[in-house]
């Protein structure tokens, strides 16, 4: 057990860098904060490199940390690396998962095309987990899934299913080769989602909050779907729309 | 057309008070910001008391403002009353709707019990609009629907259907008297939402992000519903859950 007191310590500097996308990309690591997320990281197959605890903060006895480095830090350091205003004072440094998508053989996949808002991305990951998806793929132009706000909104679902940053094209190619239906989403054109019989494997593409799914993907789908708007609103929030579509498409099979 | 230059002007002080719940409750007014929301307010049956425009900002020609007071203000005043970092410099002061719920005869109703997060409330109002609900009722303990963040997340849906702050009990009583099914939501107990045949009138109660719907309401429902969790997540975001349930329950009828 180490104890760090200086904000100038290189470890502290390295942790602070994980608050930026550049720092996360260069190290291949990310930082989760709070008892719930740290517990989810420890319970999962995620590789937890170390745990950081503010002095005076107790780790629950059921946390499985026998083989993991623990560093105790001052309150000043905890505040410096925290992304929340009132930090719980517990953090885990985790390794980003690098998966080779086509090897997964995933049967139900959510593809995210250029969704910008971290809260939306996190909620979509949480929703994909709840709906039993096998993987979430984030294409170019989407917010970084290891951003602190994405991690908080996803409430630990990062540790429950593969979250992969990669170009959508090879995923679409792989899925089509395996004769799995790819559905796009579009406010105009296409068919109501309820016209699709639930239960078969599928890949669903959700798009940017303002501009929707890019034309280049819409042209490659088996069918583009819309959600009917019965009132006067012009659209649904993208995470809400994901929930409606994923729950319909998967059906009630386990 | 008035032109105001002083932050000390009583009008400016009155507008600034609309950023607090107390100020909104005392005046019965609320402030919307940005071209989209102001346009939605003008298009709707909402009572718009006045429009505020930053000097140099042009109102679109199609804004229907013939009979409405317009006040031009300095950039300094626009910044002072704005709730966003980069304001578009256009605002509308609107009257809160005071509706007597039982007179509505609503057939599809979303009841919100103690939902705290303004983003969630706004997204639920937007979703209820999209799903063609007749009214949204916010019970005690919910965030104020006229909070700026709620208004932003709802993207104008406040002006599309009645949003009513009132105790849930008389609403539940009225709905039951009219033989409309009241559904609660609960992670434990109850039945899967898919066991309910879509299409009939209904009232759906959604609850607090942490503690769910209060026991006192769950005991008064015809049936309490849950959404199956197929993965490892412990729950869905309350706005996403609202979308899944409202779209299922309403069915595909207009």
Tab-separated table of C-alpha atoms in Angstrom:
chain	number	residue	atom	x	y	z
A	1	UNK	CA	0.000	0.000	0.000
A	2	UNK	CA	1.469	3.335	-1.117
A	3	UNK	CA	0.648	6.750	0.263
A	4	UNK	CA	0.985	9.788	-1.986
A	5	UNK	CA	0.914	13.353	-0.713
A	6	UNK	CA	2.254	15.517	-3.503
A	7	UNK	CA	0.261	16.849	-6.420
A	8	UNK	CA	3.584	16.855	-8.289
A	9	UNK	CA	4.012	13.102	-7.997
A	10	UNK	CA	4.238	11.566	-11.494
A	11	UNK	CA	1.452	9.083	-10.674
A	12	UNK	CA	-0.894	11.942	-9.859
A	13	UNK	CA	0.059	13.677	-13.084
A	14	UNK	CA	-0.597	10.484	-15.026
A	15	UNK	CA	-4.048	10.053	-13.429
A	16	UNK	CA	-4.993	13.647	-14.192
A	17	UNK	CA	-4.131	13.056	-17.843
A	18	UNK	CA	-6.880	10.404	-17.948
A	19	UNK	CA	-9.442	13.202	-17.813
A	20	UNK	CA	-8.562	14.051	-21.439
A	21	UNK	CA	-9.246	11.927	-24.501
A	22	UNK	CA	-5.634	12.370	-25.601
A	23	UNK	CA	-4.346	11.105	-22.263
A	24	UNK	CA	-6.666	8.089	-22.403
A	25	UNK	CA	-5.788	7.290	-26.011
A	26	UNK	CA	-2.031	7.481	-25.364
A	27	UNK	CA	-2.105	5.269	-22.283
A	28	UNK	CA	-4.958	2.936	-23.278
A	29	UNK	CA	-6.341	3.474	-19.763
A	30	UNK	CA	-9.367	5.159	-18.205
A	31	UNK	CA	-10.394	6.202	-14.716
A	32	UNK	CA	-13.656	5.314	-13.000
A	33	UNK	CA	-14.849	7.069	-9.868
A	34	UNK	CA	-17.198	6.214	-7.015
A	35	UNK	CA	-18.053	3.024	-5.128
A	36	UNK	CA	-20.575	1.704	-7.651
A	37	UNK	CA	-18.371	2.012	-10.733
A	38	UNK	CA	-15.247	0.735	-8.942
A	39	UNK	CA	-17.213	-2.271	-7.707
A	40	UNK	CA	-18.534	-2.968	-11.212
A	41	UNK	CA	-14.970	-2.762	-12.560
A	42	UNK	CA	-13.717	-5.205	-9.920
A	43	UNK	CA	-16.583	-7.657	-10.500
A	44	UNK	CA	-16.122	-7.683	-14.259
A	45	UNK	CA	-13.543	-9.174	-16.500
A	46	UNK	CA	-12.091	-5.660	-16.923
A	47	UNK	CA	-8.426	-5.297	-16.187
A	48	UNK	CA	-8.143	-3.048	-13.135
A	49	UNK	CA	-4.589	-1.754	-12.850
A	50	UNK	CA	-4.852	-0.025	-9.530
A	51	UNK	CA	-7.242	1.373	-6.959
A	52	UNK	CA	-6.857	4.882	-5.546
A	53	UNK	CA	-8.435	5.723	-2.188
A	54	UNK	CA	-8.574	9.009	-0.285
A	55	UNK	CA	-7.130	8.681	3.230
A	56	UNK	CA	-9.911	7.991	5.707
A	57	UNK	CA	-12.156	6.420	3.055
A	58	UNK	CA	-12.846	2.724	3.732
A	59	UNK	CA	-13.107	0.181	0.953
A	60	UNK	CA	-16.071	-2.167	1.539
A	61	UNK	CA	-14.969	-5.607	2.774
A	62	UNK	CA	-16.637	-7.365	-0.175
A	63	UNK	CA	-14.495	-5.540	-2.762
A	64	UNK	CA	-12.311	-8.206	-4.332
A	65	UNK	CA	-8.918	-6.476	-4.327
A	66	UNK	CA	-6.446	-9.147	-3.149
A	67	UNK	CA	-4.184	-8.902	-6.155
A	68	UNK	CA	-4.611	-5.223	-7.016
A	69	UNK	CA	-2.310	-2.327	-6.129
A	70	UNK	CA	-3.913	0.179	-3.808
A	71	UNK	CA	-2.641	3.724	-3.410
A	72	UNK	CA	-3.870	6.010	-0.657
A	73	UNK	CA	-3.862	9.731	-1.440
A	74	UNK	CA	-4.584	12.997	0.350
A	75	UNK	CA	-7.947	14.710	0.006
A	76	UNK	CA	-6.209	17.342	-2.131
A	77	UNK	CA	-5.074	14.715	-4.646
A	78	UNK	CA	-8.491	13.013	-4.636
A	79	UNK	CA	-10.131	16.352	-5.477
A	80	UNK	CA	-7.564	16.957	-8.213
A	81	UNK	CA	-8.272	13.717	-10.056
A	82	UNK	CA	-12.037	13.698	-9.382
A	83	UNK	CA	-14.516	14.607	-12.117
A	84	UNK	CA	-17.430	15.059	-9.713
A	85	UNK	CA	-17.963	17.952	-7.353
A	86	UNK	CA	-18.333	15.839	-4.223
A	87	UNK	CA	-16.087	12.871	-4.842
A	88	UNK	CA	-16.591	9.628	-2.933
A	89	UNK	CA	-12.803	9.373	-2.860
A	90	UNK	CA	-12.415	6.004	-4.573
A	91	UNK	CA	-11.133	5.420	-8.110
A	92	UNK	CA	-9.993	2.569	-10.337
A	93	UNK	CA	-7.543	2.812	-13.212
A	94	UNK	CA	-8.771	0.373	-15.880
A	95	UNK	CA	-7.469	-0.817	-19.214
A	96	UNK	CA	-9.490	0.032	-22.329
A	97	UNK	CA	-10.677	-3.099	-24.014
A	98	UNK	CA	-9.278	-3.638	-27.463
A	99	UNK	CA	-11.486	-6.099	-29.231
A	100	UNK	CA	-11.407	-7.378	-32.710
A	101	UNK	CA	-15.057	-7.051	-33.621
A	102	UNK	CA	-15.532	-9.734	-36.265
A	103	UNK	CA	-14.199	-12.348	-33.871
A	104	UNK	CA	-17.079	-11.727	-31.491
A	105	UNK	CA	-19.799	-13.433	-33.499
A	106	UNK	CA	-22.245	-10.979	-31.952
A	107	UNK	CA	-25.929	-11.601	-32.742
A	108	UNK	CA	-27.384	-8.318	-31.465
A	109	UNK	CA	-25.382	-5.167	-31.939
A	110	UNK	CA	-25.910	-1.457	-31.401
A	111	UNK	CA	-23.902	0.766	-33.764
A	112	UNK	CA	-23.511	4.414	-32.803
A	113	UNK	CA	-22.798	6.900	-35.606
A	114	UNK	CA	-21.540	10.326	-34.473
A	115	UNK	CA	-23.591	10.723	-31.306
A	116	UNK	CA	-22.083	13.748	-29.554
A	117	UNK	CA	-23.556	14.116	-26.108
A	118	UNK	CA	-21.711	12.077	-23.469
A	119	UNK	CA	-24.899	11.637	-21.427
A	120	UNK	CA	-26.673	10.198	-24.478
A	121	UNK	CA	-23.800	7.790	-25.235
A	122	UNK	CA	-23.675	6.591	-21.629
A	123	UNK	CA	-27.442	6.105	-21.493
A	124	UNK	CA	-27.323	4.213	-24.816
A	125	UNK	CA	-24.642	1.863	-23.433
A	126	UNK	CA	-26.740	1.295	-20.291
A	127	UNK	CA	-29.821	0.646	-22.447
A	128	UNK	CA	-27.950	-1.742	-24.763
A	129	UNK	CA	-26.815	-3.678	-21.696
A	130	UNK	CA	-30.378	-3.851	-20.299
A	131	UNK	CA	-31.735	-5.004	-23.663
A	132	UNK	CA	-29.139	-7.786	-23.792
A	133	UNK	CA	-27.035	-6.563	-26.712
A	134	UNK	CA	-23.808	-8.464	-27.410
A	135	UNK	CA	-21.754	-5.387	-28.256
A	136	UNK	CA	-21.861	-1.615	-28.752
A	137	UNK	CA	-19.754	-0.169	-31.576
A	138	UNK	CA	-18.895	3.529	-31.585
A	139	UNK	CA	-17.990	4.833	-35.017
A	140	UNK	CA	-15.879	7.865	-35.829
A	141	UNK	CA	-17.282	11.170	-34.618
A	142	UNK	CA	-18.932	9.796	-31.489
A	143	UNK	CA	-17.956	11.054	-28.038
A	144	UNK	CA	-15.253	8.972	-26.349
A	145	UNK	CA	-16.929	6.193	-24.335
A	146	UNK	CA	-14.265	6.500	-21.609
A	147	UNK	CA	-15.152	10.150	-20.925
A	148	UNK	CA	-16.147	10.558	-17.238
A	149	UNK	CA	-19.670	11.699	-18.062
A	150	UNK	CA	-20.248	8.714	-20.371
A	151	UNK	CA	-18.997	6.379	-17.637
A	152	UNK	CA	-21.330	7.930	-15.059
A	153	UNK	CA	-24.415	7.793	-17.304
A	154	UNK	CA	-23.697	4.171	-18.209
A	155	UNK	CA	-23.660	3.194	-14.508
A	156	UNK	CA	-21.193	0.338	-14.934
A	157	UNK	CA	-22.472	-1.139	-18.184
A	158	UNK	CA	-19.025	-0.603	-19.726
A	159	UNK	CA	-18.016	-3.626	-17.670
A	160	UNK	CA	-20.936	-5.770	-18.838
A	161	UNK	CA	-20.573	-5.889	-22.612
A	162	UNK	CA	-17.895	-5.066	-25.192
A	163	UNK	CA	-17.761	-1.341	-26.025
A	164	UNK	CA	-15.659	-0.976	-29.157
A	165	UNK	CA	-14.402	2.161	-30.919
A	166	UNK	CA	-13.933	1.371	-34.599
A	167	UNK	CA	-15.038	2.265	-38.104
A	168	UNK	CA	-18.601	1.067	-38.715
A	169	UNK	CA	-17.885	-0.224	-42.255
A	170	UNK	CA	-16.118	-3.502	-41.349
A	171	UNK	CA	-18.818	-4.177	-38.737
A	172	UNK	CA	-21.594	-3.714	-41.292
A	173	UNK	CA	-19.675	-5.904	-43.761
A	174	UNK	CA	-19.202	-8.668	-41.189
A	175	UNK	CA	-22.809	-8.591	-40.031
A	176	UNK	CA	-24.152	-8.728	-43.590
A	177	UNK	CA	-21.825	-11.602	-44.457
A	178	UNK	CA	-23.310	-13.508	-41.546
A	179	UNK	CA	-26.801	-12.756	-42.951
A	180	UNK	CA	-27.837	-10.690	-39.964
A	181	UNK	CA	-30.233	-7.812	-40.739
A	182	UNK	CA	-28.815	-4.287	-40.461
A	183	UNK	CA	-31.379	-1.589	-39.649
A	184	UNK	CA	-30.783	2.132	-39.968
A	185	UNK	CA	-32.930	4.822	-38.394
A	186	UNK	CA	-34.310	7.811	-40.214
A	187	UNK	CA	-37.073	10.321	-39.541
A	188	UNK	CA	-37.949	10.330	-43.224
A	189	UNK	CA	-38.563	7.330	-45.391
A	190	UNK	CA	-38.259	3.776	-44.264
A	191	UNK	CA	-40.889	1.829	-42.354
A	192	UNK	CA	-42.263	1.944	-38.837
A	193	UNK	CA	-40.159	-0.197	-36.494
A	194	UNK	CA	-43.278	-2.184	-35.602
A	195	UNK	CA	-43.282	-3.686	-39.109
A	196	UNK	CA	-40.204	-5.739	-38.124
A	197	UNK	CA	-40.978	-9.103	-36.530
A	198	UNK	CA	-39.035	-9.230	-33.238
A	199	UNK	CA	-36.646	-11.959	-32.183
A	200	UNK	CA	-34.125	-12.417	-35.019
A	201	UNK	CA	-30.475	-11.313	-34.720
A	202	UNK	CA	-29.930	-7.714	-35.831
A	203	UNK	CA	-27.627	-4.731	-35.936
A	204	UNK	CA	-29.207	-1.321	-35.320
A	205	UNK	CA	-27.544	1.959	-36.324
A	206	UNK	CA	-28.431	5.072	-34.304
A	207	UNK	CA	-27.223	8.481	-35.472
A	208	UNK	CA	-26.250	11.992	-34.513
A	209	UNK	CA	-28.674	14.055	-32.377
A	210	UNK	CA	-29.149	16.656	-35.091
A	211	UNK	CA	-28.374	15.081	-38.438
A	212	UNK	CA	-29.246	11.419	-37.833
A	213	UNK	CA	-27.513	8.414	-39.407
A	214	UNK	CA	-25.176	9.280	-42.284
A	215	UNK	CA	-26.466	8.596	-45.785
A	216	UNK	CA	-23.561	6.258	-46.517
A	217	UNK	CA	-24.795	3.859	-43.827
A	218	UNK	CA	-28.502	4.263	-44.631
A	219	UNK	CA	-27.750	3.057	-48.168
A	220	UNK	CA	-26.270	-0.197	-46.918
A	221	UNK	CA	-29.081	-1.352	-44.631
A	222	UNK	CA	-31.714	-4.004	-45.162
A	223	UNK	CA	-34.344	-1.545	-43.974
A	224	UNK	CA	-34.442	1.918	-42.420
A	225	UNK	CA	-36.839	2.343	-39.531
A	226	UNK	CA	-38.642	5.242	-37.931
A	227	UNK	CA	-40.585	5.621	-34.711
A	228	UNK	CA	-44.008	7.190	-35.341
A	229	UNK	CA	-44.516	10.578	-33.679
A	230	UNK	CA	-48.112	10.693	-32.499
A	231	UNK	CA	-47.968	14.141	-30.893
A	232	UNK	CA	-46.336	17.347	-32.058
A	233	UNK	CA	-42.724	16.736	-31.084
A	234	UNK	CA	-40.282	16.653	-33.980
A	235	UNK	CA	-38.148	13.790	-32.707
A	236	UNK	CA	-37.245	11.626	-29.748
A	237	UNK	CA	-34.076	11.821	-27.699
A	238	UNK	CA	-31.600	9.368	-29.274
A	239	UNK	CA	-31.223	7.283	-26.088
A	240	UNK	CA	-35.001	7.013	-25.668
A	241	UNK	CA	-35.348	6.025	-29.335
A	242	UNK	CA	-32.639	3.363	-28.813
A	243	UNK	CA	-34.638	1.919	-25.917
A	244	UNK	CA	-37.880	1.733	-27.903
A	245	UNK	CA	-36.152	0.098	-30.893
A	246	UNK	CA	-33.839	-2.314	-29.056
A	247	UNK	CA	-36.653	-3.598	-26.841
A	248	UNK	CA	-38.923	-4.100	-29.824
A	249	UNK	CA	-36.340	-5.755	-32.066
A	250	UNK	CA	-34.957	-8.189	-29.512
A	251	UNK	CA	-38.413	-9.427	-28.506
A	252	UNK	CA	-38.878	-11.367	-25.309
A	253	UNK	CA	-36.406	-14.203	-25.866
A	254	UNK	CA	-33.581	-14.602	-23.362
B	1	UNK	CA	-40.802	48.620	-28.916
B	2	UNK	CA	-38.887	49.353	-25.715
B	3	UNK	CA	-35.139	49.481	-25.320
B	4	UNK	CA	-33.624	48.655	-21.933
B	5	UNK	CA	-30.017	49.373	-21.059
B	6	UNK	CA	-29.765	49.124	-17.289
B	7	UNK	CA	-29.304	45.931	-15.311
B	8	UNK	CA	-31.073	47.802	-12.488
B	9	UNK	CA	-34.276	48.217	-14.477
B	10	UNK	CA	-37.179	46.541	-12.621
B	11	UNK	CA	-38.109	44.522	-15.727
B	12	UNK	CA	-34.631	43.022	-15.857
B	13	UNK	CA	-34.820	42.196	-12.167
B	14	UNK	CA	-38.214	40.524	-12.686
B	15	UNK	CA	-36.868	38.415	-15.586
B	16	UNK	CA	-33.857	37.332	-13.545
B	17	UNK	CA	-36.196	36.118	-10.807
B	18	UNK	CA	-37.694	33.641	-13.310
B	19	UNK	CA	-34.485	31.606	-13.058
B	20	UNK	CA	-35.602	30.477	-9.576
B	21	UNK	CA	-38.541	28.245	-8.728
B	22	UNK	CA	-39.683	30.768	-6.114
B	23	UNK	CA	-39.708	33.570	-8.662
B	24	UNK	CA	-41.651	31.431	-11.145
B	25	UNK	CA	-44.162	30.275	-8.536
B	26	UNK	CA	-44.806	33.813	-7.289
B	27	UNK	CA	-45.333	35.301	-10.732
B	28	UNK	CA	-46.906	32.291	-12.457
B	29	UNK	CA	-44.530	32.971	-15.363
B	30	UNK	CA	-41.532	31.240	-16.925
B	31	UNK	CA	-38.835	32.215	-19.395
B	32	UNK	CA	-37.890	30.295	-22.539
B	33	UNK	CA	-34.699	30.966	-24.444
B	34	UNK	CA	-33.520	30.415	-27.994
B	35	UNK	CA	-35.163	30.587	-31.415
B	36	UNK	CA	-36.650	27.083	-31.350
B	37	UNK	CA	-38.368	27.374	-27.968
B	38	UNK	CA	-39.590	30.928	-28.588
B	39	UNK	CA	-41.048	29.814	-31.925
B	40	UNK	CA	-42.775	26.836	-30.272
B	41	UNK	CA	-44.215	29.178	-27.635
B	42	UNK	CA	-45.524	31.566	-30.308
B	43	UNK	CA	-47.032	28.731	-32.385
B	44	UNK	CA	-48.833	27.177	-29.438
B	45	UNK	CA	-51.833	28.186	-27.446
B	46	UNK	CA	-49.419	29.291	-24.670
B	47	UNK	CA	-49.867	32.805	-23.460
B	48	UNK	CA	-46.699	34.699	-24.400
B	49	UNK	CA	-46.536	37.920	-22.387
B	50	UNK	CA	-43.541	39.476	-24.057
B	51	UNK	CA	-40.536	38.816	-26.243
B	52	UNK	CA	-37.050	39.965	-25.282
B	53	UNK	CA	-34.418	40.406	-28.004
B	54	UNK	CA	-30.753	41.350	-27.755
B	55	UNK	CA	-29.944	44.424	-29.866
B	56	UNK	CA	-28.655	43.340	-33.262
B	57	UNK	CA	-30.472	39.999	-33.111
B	58	UNK	CA	-33.114	39.657	-35.835
B	59	UNK	CA	-36.419	37.917	-35.239
B	60	UNK	CA	-37.321	35.637	-38.175
B	61	UNK	CA	-40.032	37.082	-40.374
B	62	UNK	CA	-42.318	34.087	-39.856
B	63	UNK	CA	-42.504	34.630	-36.070
B	64	UNK	CA	-46.089	35.604	-35.378
B	65	UNK	CA	-45.611	38.554	-33.010
B	66	UNK	CA	-48.060	41.204	-34.185
B	67	UNK	CA	-49.841	41.552	-30.868
B	68	UNK	CA	-46.951	40.852	-28.508
B	69	UNK	CA	-44.779	43.348	-26.637
B	70	UNK	CA	-41.170	43.270	-27.738
B	71	UNK	CA	-38.352	44.661	-25.642
B	72	UNK	CA	-34.845	45.114	-26.994
B	73	UNK	CA	-32.017	44.810	-24.480
B	74	UNK	CA	-28.253	45.232	-24.401
B	75	UNK	CA	-25.950	42.234	-24.718
B	76	UNK	CA	-25.139	42.672	-21.012
B	77	UNK	CA	-28.798	42.241	-20.050
B	78	UNK	CA	-29.249	39.298	-22.430
B	79	UNK	CA	-26.276	37.568	-20.768
B	80	UNK	CA	-27.693	38.320	-17.328
B	81	UNK	CA	-31.051	36.663	-17.974
B	82	UNK	CA	-29.676	33.809	-20.120
B	83	UNK	CA	-29.342	30.290	-18.710
B	84	UNK	CA	-27.062	29.063	-21.493
B	85	UNK	CA	-23.423	29.922	-21.960
B	86	UNK	CA	-23.777	31.184	-25.525
B	87	UNK	CA	-27.228	32.695	-25.647
B	88	UNK	CA	-29.020	33.180	-28.960
B	89	UNK	CA	-30.321	36.447	-27.495
B	90	UNK	CA	-34.044	35.783	-27.835
B	91	UNK	CA	-36.442	35.004	-24.991
B	92	UNK	CA	-40.166	34.735	-24.332
B	93	UNK	CA	-41.914	35.328	-21.031
B	94	UNK	CA	-44.785	32.829	-20.875
B	95	UNK	CA	-47.626	32.175	-18.477
B	96	UNK	CA	-47.647	28.852	-16.626
B	97	UNK	CA	-50.719	26.881	-17.525
B	98	UNK	CA	-53.032	26.280	-14.636
B	99	UNK	CA	-55.274	23.414	-15.577
B	100	UNK	CA	-57.885	21.630	-13.633
B	101	UNK	CA	-56.938	18.068	-14.401
B	102	UNK	CA	-60.241	16.218	-14.070
B	103	UNK	CA	-61.813	18.527	-16.621
B	104	UNK	CA	-59.407	17.296	-19.274
B	105	UNK	CA	-60.968	13.888	-19.846
B	106	UNK	CA	-57.485	12.663	-20.790
B	107	UNK	CA	-57.287	9.104	-22.122
B	108	UNK	CA	-53.511	8.605	-21.998
B	109	UNK	CA	-51.610	10.153	-19.135
B	110	UNK	CA	-48.050	10.077	-17.840
B	111	UNK	CA	-47.762	10.615	-14.076
B	112	UNK	CA	-44.342	11.548	-12.712
B	113	UNK	CA	-43.654	10.768	-9.056
B	114	UNK	CA	-40.615	12.531	-7.547
B	115	UNK	CA	-38.302	12.431	-10.564
B	116	UNK	CA	-35.402	14.710	-9.607
B	117	UNK	CA	-33.174	15.258	-12.599
B	118	UNK	CA	-34.317	18.160	-14.813
B	119	UNK	CA	-32.857	16.470	-17.921
B	120	UNK	CA	-34.895	13.351	-17.193
B	121	UNK	CA	-38.122	15.332	-16.639
B	122	UNK	CA	-37.613	17.285	-19.866
B	123	UNK	CA	-36.872	14.121	-21.853
B	124	UNK	CA	-39.959	12.444	-20.350
B	125	UNK	CA	-42.145	15.395	-21.418
B	126	UNK	CA	-40.667	15.223	-24.948
B	127	UNK	CA	-41.258	11.459	-25.027
B	128	UNK	CA	-44.833	11.779	-23.746
B	129	UNK	CA	-45.491	14.292	-26.523
B	130	UNK	CA	-44.006	11.978	-29.173
B	131	UNK	CA	-46.053	9.047	-27.899
B	132	UNK	CA	-49.234	11.111	-28.113
B	133	UNK	CA	-50.061	11.406	-24.433
B	134	UNK	CA	-52.930	13.754	-23.516
B	135	UNK	CA	-51.257	15.152	-20.385
B	136	UNK	CA	-48.215	14.909	-18.114
B	137	UNK	CA	-48.823	15.271	-14.381
B	138	UNK	CA	-45.909	16.093	-12.075
B	139	UNK	CA	-46.560	15.117	-8.469
B	140	UNK	CA	-44.936	16.574	-5.368
B	141	UNK	CA	-41.195	16.096	-5.150
B	142	UNK	CA	-40.527	16.292	-8.899
B	143	UNK	CA	-38.242	18.943	-10.352
B	144	UNK	CA	-40.078	22.076	-11.506
B	145	UNK	CA	-41.107	21.627	-15.164
B	146	UNK	CA	-40.433	25.328	-15.851
B	147	UNK	CA	-36.764	25.027	-14.842
B	148	UNK	CA	-34.539	26.118	-17.762
B	149	UNK	CA	-32.887	22.703	-18.092
B	150	UNK	CA	-36.252	20.920	-18.209
B	151	UNK	CA	-37.420	23.347	-20.891
B	152	UNK	CA	-34.284	22.747	-22.970
B	153	UNK	CA	-34.500	18.954	-22.746
B	154	UNK	CA	-38.193	18.983	-23.650
B	155	UNK	CA	-37.434	20.934	-26.867
B	156	UNK	CA	-40.761	22.733	-26.973
B	157	UNK	CA	-43.066	19.899	-25.900
B	158	UNK	CA	-44.274	22.054	-22.997
B	159	UNK	CA	-46.263	23.900	-25.644
B	160	UNK	CA	-47.746	20.745	-27.179
B	161	UNK	CA	-49.593	19.098	-24.318
B	162	UNK	CA	-50.789	20.063	-20.812
B	163	UNK	CA	-47.998	19.831	-18.197
B	164	UNK	CA	-49.657	20.017	-14.791
B	165	UNK	CA	-48.114	20.245	-11.314
B	166	UNK	CA	-50.518	18.708	-8.809
B	167	UNK	CA	-50.938	15.963	-6.254
B	168	UNK	CA	-51.201	12.574	-7.964
B	169	UNK	CA	-54.035	11.297	-5.729
B	170	UNK	CA	-56.953	13.187	-7.334
B	171	UNK	CA	-55.618	12.235	-10.776
B	172	UNK	CA	-55.512	8.545	-9.854
B	173	UNK	CA	-59.012	8.829	-8.348
B	174	UNK	CA	-60.390	10.504	-11.466
B	175	UNK	CA	-58.776	8.038	-13.846
B	176	UNK	CA	-60.034	5.031	-11.884
B	177	UNK	CA	-63.542	6.476	-11.710
B	178	UNK	CA	-63.473	6.683	-15.497
B	179	UNK	CA	-62.438	2.987	-15.596
B	180	UNK	CA	-59.065	3.726	-17.164
B	181	UNK	CA	-56.258	1.344	-16.133
B	182	UNK	CA	-53.544	2.799	-13.886
B	183	UNK	CA	-50.144	1.103	-14.199
B	184	UNK	CA	-47.292	1.536	-11.762
B	185	UNK	CA	-43.686	0.617	-12.455
B	186	UNK	CA	-41.517	-1.445	-10.161
B	187	UNK	CA	-38.284	-3.379	-10.543
B	188	UNK	CA	-39.613	-6.041	-8.203
B	189	UNK	CA	-42.955	-7.764	-8.410
B	190	UNK	CA	-45.572	-7.021	-10.987
B	191	UNK	CA	-45.619	-8.330	-14.551
B	192	UNK	CA	-43.617	-7.665	-17.649
B	193	UNK	CA	-45.045	-4.732	-19.588
B	194	UNK	CA	-45.440	-6.982	-22.624
B	195	UNK	CA	-48.242	-8.838	-20.822
B	196	UNK	CA	-50.457	-5.757	-21.295
B	197	UNK	CA	-52.411	-5.663	-24.548
B	198	UNK	CA	-51.674	-2.307	-26.213
B	199	UNK	CA	-54.244	0.223	-27.364
B	200	UNK	CA	-56.578	0.885	-24.430
B	201	UNK	CA	-56.572	4.188	-22.500
B	202	UNK	CA	-54.140	4.163	-19.575
B	203	UNK	CA	-52.305	6.168	-16.943
B	204	UNK	CA	-48.673	5.223	-16.306
B	205	UNK	CA	-46.798	6.213	-13.137
B	206	UNK	CA	-43.004	6.598	-13.391
B	207	UNK	CA	-40.957	7.088	-10.232
B	208	UNK	CA	-37.830	8.525	-8.685
B	209	UNK	CA	-34.447	7.630	-10.233
B	210	UNK	CA	-33.250	5.881	-7.071
B	211	UNK	CA	-36.274	4.751	-5.104
B	212	UNK	CA	-38.876	4.230	-7.844
B	213	UNK	CA	-42.622	4.803	-7.503
B	214	UNK	CA	-43.820	5.335	-3.917
B	215	UNK	CA	-45.525	2.377	-2.244
B	216	UNK	CA	-48.702	4.417	-1.668
B	217	UNK	CA	-49.209	4.699	-5.437
B	218	UNK	CA	-48.141	1.126	-6.241
B	219	UNK	CA	-50.915	-0.125	-3.942
B	220	UNK	CA	-53.588	1.716	-5.918
B	221	UNK	CA	-52.759	0.481	-9.412
B	222	UNK	CA	-54.481	-2.122	-11.538
B	223	UNK	CA	-51.107	-3.682	-12.272
B	224	UNK	CA	-47.465	-2.852	-11.651
B	225	UNK	CA	-45.144	-3.385	-14.599
B	226	UNK	CA	-41.456	-4.029	-15.036
B	227	UNK	CA	-39.175	-3.991	-18.062
B	228	UNK	CA	-37.113	-7.208	-18.254
B	229	UNK	CA	-33.362	-6.667	-17.945
B	230	UNK	CA	-31.705	-9.122	-20.314
B	231	UNK	CA	-28.112	-8.090	-19.624
B	232	UNK	CA	-26.359	-7.212	-16.390
B	233	UNK	CA	-27.505	-3.639	-15.863
B	234	UNK	CA	-29.554	-3.057	-12.730
B	235	UNK	CA	-32.056	-0.656	-14.217
B	236	UNK	CA	-32.876	1.613	-17.140
B	237	UNK	CA	-32.756	5.386	-17.176
B	238	UNK	CA	-36.248	6.618	-16.223
B	239	UNK	CA	-36.753	8.533	-19.487
B	240	UNK	CA	-35.700	5.522	-21.582
B	241	UNK	CA	-38.030	3.299	-19.531
B	242	UNK	CA	-40.855	5.799	-20.138
B	243	UNK	CA	-40.258	5.558	-23.889
B	244	UNK	CA	-40.345	1.750	-23.931
B	245	UNK	CA	-43.532	1.626	-21.824
B	246	UNK	CA	-45.469	4.494	-23.439
B	247	UNK	CA	-44.788	3.213	-26.961
B	248	UNK	CA	-45.838	-0.302	-26.000
B	249	UNK	CA	-48.991	0.691	-24.094
B	250	UNK	CA	-50.350	3.139	-26.654
B	251	UNK	CA	-49.991	0.689	-29.519
B	252	UNK	CA	-50.110	1.894	-33.086
B	253	UNK	CA	-53.488	3.617	-33.099
B	254	UNK	CA	-53.565	7.321	-33.899
